[in-house]
CSV table of C-alpha atoms in Angstrom, one decimal:
chain,number,residue,atom,x,y,z
A,1485,MET,CA,61.1,80.2,-130.9
A,1486,TYR,CA,58.6,81.0,-128.1
A,1487,PRO,CA,59.3,84.5,-126.5
A,1488,LEU,CA,60.4,82.9,-123.2
A,1489,ASP,CA,62.7,80.2,-124.6
A,1490,ASN,CA,66.3,80.6,-123.4
A,1491,ILE,CA,65.2,83.4,-121.2
A,1492,VAL,CA,68.6,84.1,-119.6
A,1493,TRP,CA,70.2,84.5,-123.0
A,1494,LYS,CA,67.4,86.9,-124.1
A,1495,ALA,CA,67.7,88.9,-120.9
A,1496,LEU,CA,71.5,89.3,-121.5
A,1497,THR,CA,71.0,90.3,-125.1
A,1498,THR,CA,68.1,92.7,-124.7
A,1499,ARG,CA,66.8,94.5,-121.6
A,1500,GLN,CA,69.7,93.6,-119.3
A,1501,ALA,CA,72.6,93.7,-121.8
A,1502,GLU,CA,74.2,96.4,-119.6
A,1503,PHE,CA,74.9,93.7,-117.0
A,1504,ALA,CA,76.4,91.2,-119.5
A,1505,GLU,CA,79.9,90.0,-119.9
A,1506,SER,CA,80.6,88.1,-123.2
A,1507,PHE,CA,83.1,85.8,-124.8
A,1508,ASN,CA,82.7,84.2,-128.2
A,1509,GLN,CA,79.2,82.7,-128.2
A,1510,VAL,CA,78.3,82.9,-124.5
A,1511,ARG,CA,77.2,85.6,-122.1
A,1512,ARG,CA,77.0,85.8,-118.3
A,1513,PHE,CA,75.9,88.4,-115.8
A,1514,MET,CA,78.6,90.3,-114.0
A,1515,PRO,CA,79.6,88.1,-111.1
A,1516,GLU,CA,78.5,90.6,-108.5
A,1517,VAL,CA,75.1,90.8,-110.1
A,1518,SER,CA,74.2,87.1,-110.7
A,1519,PRO,CA,75.9,83.8,-111.3
A,1520,LEU,CA,73.6,83.0,-114.3
A,1521,ALA,CA,75.1,82.5,-117.8
A,1522,ALA,CA,73.6,81.4,-121.2
A,1523,PHE,CA,74.4,80.5,-124.7
A,1524,PRO,CA,72.3,80.2,-127.9
A,1525,GLU,CA,72.7,76.4,-127.9
A,1526,PRO,CA,74.2,74.0,-125.3
A,1527,SER,CA,76.9,72.7,-127.7
A,1528,ALA,CA,80.4,71.5,-126.8
A,1529,GLU,CA,81.8,74.7,-128.3
A,1530,ALA,CA,79.5,76.8,-126.1
A,1531,TYR,CA,80.7,75.1,-122.9
A,1532,GLU,CA,84.3,75.6,-124.1
A,1533,SER,CA,83.6,79.3,-124.6
A,1534,LEU,CA,82.0,79.6,-121.2
A,1535,LYS,CA,85.4,78.7,-119.7
A,1536,GLY,CA,86.6,82.1,-120.9
A,1537,LEU,CA,84.1,83.9,-118.6
A,1538,VAL,CA,84.6,81.8,-115.5
A,1539,ASP,CA,87.6,81.7,-113.1
A,1540,PRO,CA,89.0,78.3,-112.0
A,1541,ARG,CA,86.8,76.8,-109.2
A,1542,GLU,CA,84.2,79.5,-109.7
A,1543,THR,CA,80.6,78.3,-110.1
A,1544,ILE,CA,78.1,79.3,-112.7
A,1545,GLY,CA,74.3,78.7,-113.1
A,1546,LEU,CA,72.5,77.6,-116.3
A,1547,PHE,CA,68.9,77.2,-117.2
A,1548,LEU,CA,68.7,74.1,-119.5
A,1549,ASP,CA,65.9,72.5,-121.5
A,1550,SER,CA,67.0,69.0,-120.4
A,1551,PRO,CA,69.1,67.6,-117.5
A,1552,TYR,CA,72.8,68.6,-117.7
A,1553,GLN,CA,75.1,66.2,-119.5
A,1554,PRO,CA,78.8,66.0,-118.4
A,1555,GLN,CA,81.1,68.3,-120.3
A,1556,PRO,CA,85.0,68.4,-120.3
A,1557,GLY,CA,86.4,70.9,-117.8
A,1558,TRP,CA,83.2,71.3,-115.7
A,1559,SER,CA,82.1,69.6,-112.5
A,1560,PHE,CA,78.4,69.3,-111.7
A,1561,VAL,CA,77.8,70.9,-108.3
A,1562,ALA,CA,74.0,70.8,-108.0
A,1563,GLY,CA,70.8,70.8,-110.0
A,1564,ALA,CA,67.1,70.4,-110.0
A,1565,PRO,CA,64.0,70.3,-112.2
A,1566,MET,CA,62.7,73.9,-112.3
A,1567,PRO,CA,59.2,74.7,-113.5
A,1568,GLU,CA,58.8,78.0,-115.4
A,1569,MET,CA,55.5,79.5,-114.6
A,1570,VAL,CA,53.7,82.4,-116.3
A,1571,TYR,CA,51.0,84.6,-114.9
A,1572,GLU,CA,47.7,84.0,-116.8
A,1573,GLY,CA,44.9,85.5,-114.6
A,1574,ASP,CA,43.8,88.2,-112.3
A,1575,ALA,CA,43.9,86.2,-109.1
A,1576,GLY,CA,46.0,87.5,-106.3
A,1577,LEU,CA,46.5,91.0,-107.7
A,1578,ARG,CA,44.7,92.7,-104.8
A,1579,PRO,CA,47.3,93.1,-102.0
A,1580,ALA,CA,44.9,95.1,-99.9
A,1581,ASP,CA,42.7,92.0,-99.7
A,1582,SER,CA,45.7,90.0,-98.4
A,1583,ARG,CA,46.4,92.6,-95.7
A,1584,GLU,CA,42.8,92.5,-94.5
A,1585,ARG,CA,43.6,88.9,-93.3
A,1586,LEU,CA,46.5,90.1,-91.1
A,1587,SER,CA,46.0,90.2,-87.4
A,1588,PRO,CA,45.5,93.7,-85.8
A,1589,HIS,CA,49.1,94.1,-84.6
A,1590,GLU,CA,50.4,93.3,-88.1
A,1591,HIS,CA,48.4,96.0,-90.0
A,1592,ASP,CA,51.1,98.5,-89.4
A,1593,GLN,CA,53.6,96.4,-91.5
A,1594,GLU,CA,54.5,98.6,-94.5
A,1595,ILE,CA,55.9,97.5,-97.8
A,1596,VAL,CA,59.2,99.3,-98.4
A,1597,GLU,CA,61.3,99.6,-101.5
A,1598,LEU,CA,64.7,98.2,-100.8
A,1599,ASN,CA,68.0,99.7,-102.1
A,1600,ALA,CA,71.7,99.4,-101.8
A,1601,ALA,CA,71.7,100.3,-98.1
A,1602,ASP,CA,69.5,97.2,-97.5
A,1603,VAL,CA,71.8,94.8,-99.3
A,1604,PRO,CA,73.5,93.3,-96.2
A,1605,GLU,CA,70.0,92.4,-94.7
A,1606,MET,CA,68.8,91.1,-98.1
A,1607,MET,CA,71.8,88.9,-98.5
A,1608,ALA,CA,71.5,87.6,-95.0
A,1609,LEU,CA,67.8,86.7,-95.5
A,1610,THR,CA,68.5,84.9,-98.8
A,1611,VAL,CA,71.4,83.0,-97.3
A,1612,LEU,CA,69.0,81.9,-94.5
A,1613,THR,CA,66.0,81.0,-96.7
A,1614,LYS,CA,67.7,80.0,-100.0
A,1615,PRO,CA,65.2,81.3,-102.6
A,1616,GLY,CA,68.0,81.3,-105.2
A,1617,PRO,CA,71.3,83.1,-105.7
A,1618,PHE,CA,71.4,86.7,-104.5
A,1619,HIS,CA,74.6,88.8,-104.8
A,1620,LYS,CA,75.7,92.3,-103.8
A,1621,ARG,CA,74.3,93.9,-107.0
A,1622,THR,CA,71.4,91.6,-107.7
A,1623,HIS,CA,69.0,94.4,-106.5
A,1624,GLU,CA,70.1,96.5,-109.5
A,1625,LEU,CA,68.2,94.1,-111.8
A,1626,GLY,CA,64.8,95.5,-110.8
A,1627,THR,CA,62.6,96.7,-107.9
A,1628,TYR,CA,62.8,94.7,-104.6
A,1629,LEU,CA,60.2,95.2,-101.9
A,1630,GLY,CA,60.4,94.2,-98.3
A,1631,LEU,CA,58.4,94.0,-95.1
A,1632,ARG,CA,60.0,95.0,-91.8
A,1633,ARG,CA,58.9,94.0,-88.3
A,1634,ASP,CA,60.5,95.8,-85.4
A,1635,GLY,CA,62.9,97.3,-87.8
A,1636,LYS,CA,64.1,93.9,-89.1
A,1637,LEU,CA,63.7,92.8,-92.7
A,1638,VAL,CA,61.5,89.7,-92.4
A,1639,ALA,CA,60.3,89.1,-96.0
A,1640,MET,CA,61.1,90.3,-99.5
A,1641,ALA,CA,60.4,89.8,-103.2
A,1642,GLY,CA,61.5,91.5,-106.3
A,1643,GLU,CA,62.4,91.4,-110.0
A,1644,ARG,CA,65.3,89.6,-111.7
A,1645,LEU,CA,65.2,88.5,-115.4
A,1646,LYS,CA,63.7,91.0,-117.8
A,1647,ILE,CA,63.0,90.4,-121.5
A,1648,PRO,CA,60.7,92.3,-123.9
A,1649,GLY,CA,57.2,92.0,-122.5
A,1650,TYR,CA,58.1,89.9,-119.4
A,1651,THR,CA,59.6,90.3,-116.0
A,1652,GLU,CA,60.5,87.6,-113.6
A,1653,VAL,CA,59.4,87.7,-109.9
A,1654,SER,CA,62.3,86.4,-107.8
A,1655,ALA,CA,63.9,86.2,-104.4
A,1656,VAL,CA,60.5,85.5,-102.7
A,1657,CYS,CA,61.4,84.6,-99.1
A,1658,THR,CA,60.3,85.0,-95.5
A,1659,HIS,CA,62.3,84.6,-92.4
A,1660,PRO,CA,61.4,81.3,-90.8
A,1661,GLU,CA,60.4,83.0,-87.5
A,1662,HIS,CA,57.8,85.1,-89.4
A,1663,THR,CA,56.1,82.5,-91.7
A,1664,GLY,CA,52.3,82.0,-91.7
A,1665,HIS,CA,51.4,85.6,-92.0
A,1666,GLY,CA,50.9,85.8,-95.8
A,1667,TYR,CA,53.9,88.1,-96.3
A,1668,ALA,CA,55.1,86.3,-99.4
A,1669,ARG,CA,51.6,86.7,-101.0
A,1670,ILE,CA,51.4,90.3,-100.1
A,1671,LEU,CA,54.8,91.1,-101.5
A,1672,MET,CA,54.3,89.1,-104.7
A,1673,ALA,CA,51.0,90.7,-105.3
A,1674,GLU,CA,52.6,94.1,-105.1
A,1675,VAL,CA,55.5,93.2,-107.4
A,1676,MET,CA,53.1,91.7,-109.9
A,1677,GLN,CA,50.9,94.8,-109.8
A,1678,ARG,CA,53.9,96.9,-110.7
A,1679,ILE,CA,55.0,94.6,-113.5
A,1680,ARG,CA,51.4,94.5,-114.9
A,1681,GLY,CA,51.2,98.3,-114.6
A,1682,ARG,CA,54.1,98.6,-117.1
A,1683,GLY,CA,52.1,96.4,-119.5
A,1684,GLU,CA,54.3,93.4,-118.9
A,1685,THR,CA,53.6,89.8,-117.9
A,1686,PRO,CA,55.0,88.3,-114.7
A,1687,LEU,CA,56.7,85.0,-114.7
A,1688,LEU,CA,58.8,83.0,-112.2
A,1689,HIS,CA,61.0,80.0,-111.7
A,1690,VAL,CA,60.8,77.6,-108.8
A,1691,ARG,CA,62.3,74.3,-107.7
A,1692,GLY,CA,60.2,71.4,-108.7
A,1693,ASP,CA,60.2,69.9,-105.2
A,1694,ASN,CA,58.9,73.2,-103.6
A,1695,VAL,CA,55.3,72.1,-103.6
A,1696,GLY,CA,54.2,74.7,-101.1
A,1697,ALA,CA,55.5,77.6,-103.2
A,1698,ILE,CA,54.1,76.1,-106.4
A,1699,ALA,CA,50.6,75.9,-104.8
A,1700,LEU,CA,50.9,79.6,-103.7
A,1701,TYR,CA,51.9,80.7,-107.2
A,1702,GLU,CA,49.0,78.8,-108.8
A,1703,ARG,CA,46.6,80.6,-106.4
A,1704,LEU,CA,48.1,83.8,-107.6
A,1705,GLY,CA,47.3,83.0,-111.2
A,1706,PHE,CA,50.5,81.4,-112.4
A,1707,LYS,CA,50.4,78.4,-114.8
A,1708,LEU,CA,53.2,76.0,-115.7
A,1709,ARG,CA,54.7,76.8,-119.1
A,1710,VAL,CA,57.6,74.4,-119.3
A,1711,LEU,CA,59.8,72.2,-117.0
A,1712,LEU,CA,63.4,73.5,-117.2
A,1713,HIS,CA,66.5,72.2,-115.4
A,1714,PHE,CA,68.8,74.3,-113.3
A,1715,ALA,CA,72.4,73.3,-113.1
A,1716,VAL,CA,75.2,74.7,-111.1
A,1717,LEU,CA,78.7,74.0,-112.6
A,1718,ARG,CA,82.2,74.6,-111.3
A,1719,LYS,CA,85.0,75.2,-113.6
A,1720,ASP,CA,87.8,72.6,-113.1
């Protein structure tokens, strides 16, 4: 098995086991942390066990190797092809260079480390921009950085899934009124620097139809590893 195979399962059984709830052969993140769940193999028994961790009408997210196949007791809510990309170069790891391209009035924008006090703004920004699920305690999974303008959080990026040797860059988003300034690149470069500084390799997941984001990630040195499939299911 490749180190990154079944990454949600590995996160929940290694570096992020403290955030896990388990039942039989499945695990999930605590609901207030993340809606993601995983099992060793996507068997009928695994989907049956997953019911023990999910309330009726509650939704859960899965990373699958192939498109979701209907299972008894579950309704398919949404899904999409999801490239998994791994950092393989040094491109983009110079945030100072990115800041040099900002206009003069933007040079005073500082990268700030976000914490529990910032959660309402973080959740509002992710609801608006939809980079992926972000809950009240998602920020506890890793470091989240933001850029503020006139006191308002206008962009952020952070860390989500962690397994031995790897950390996922996640929640990369910019308020639609503040795009075009390179904020996503600046924040991603800083998050990546910190991950690399710990001797780990950055990786990320992105919707397959988000061609603009994929192009940015490739410029930052990410390469496609595998095409996964994200599925959101609701328990009947």
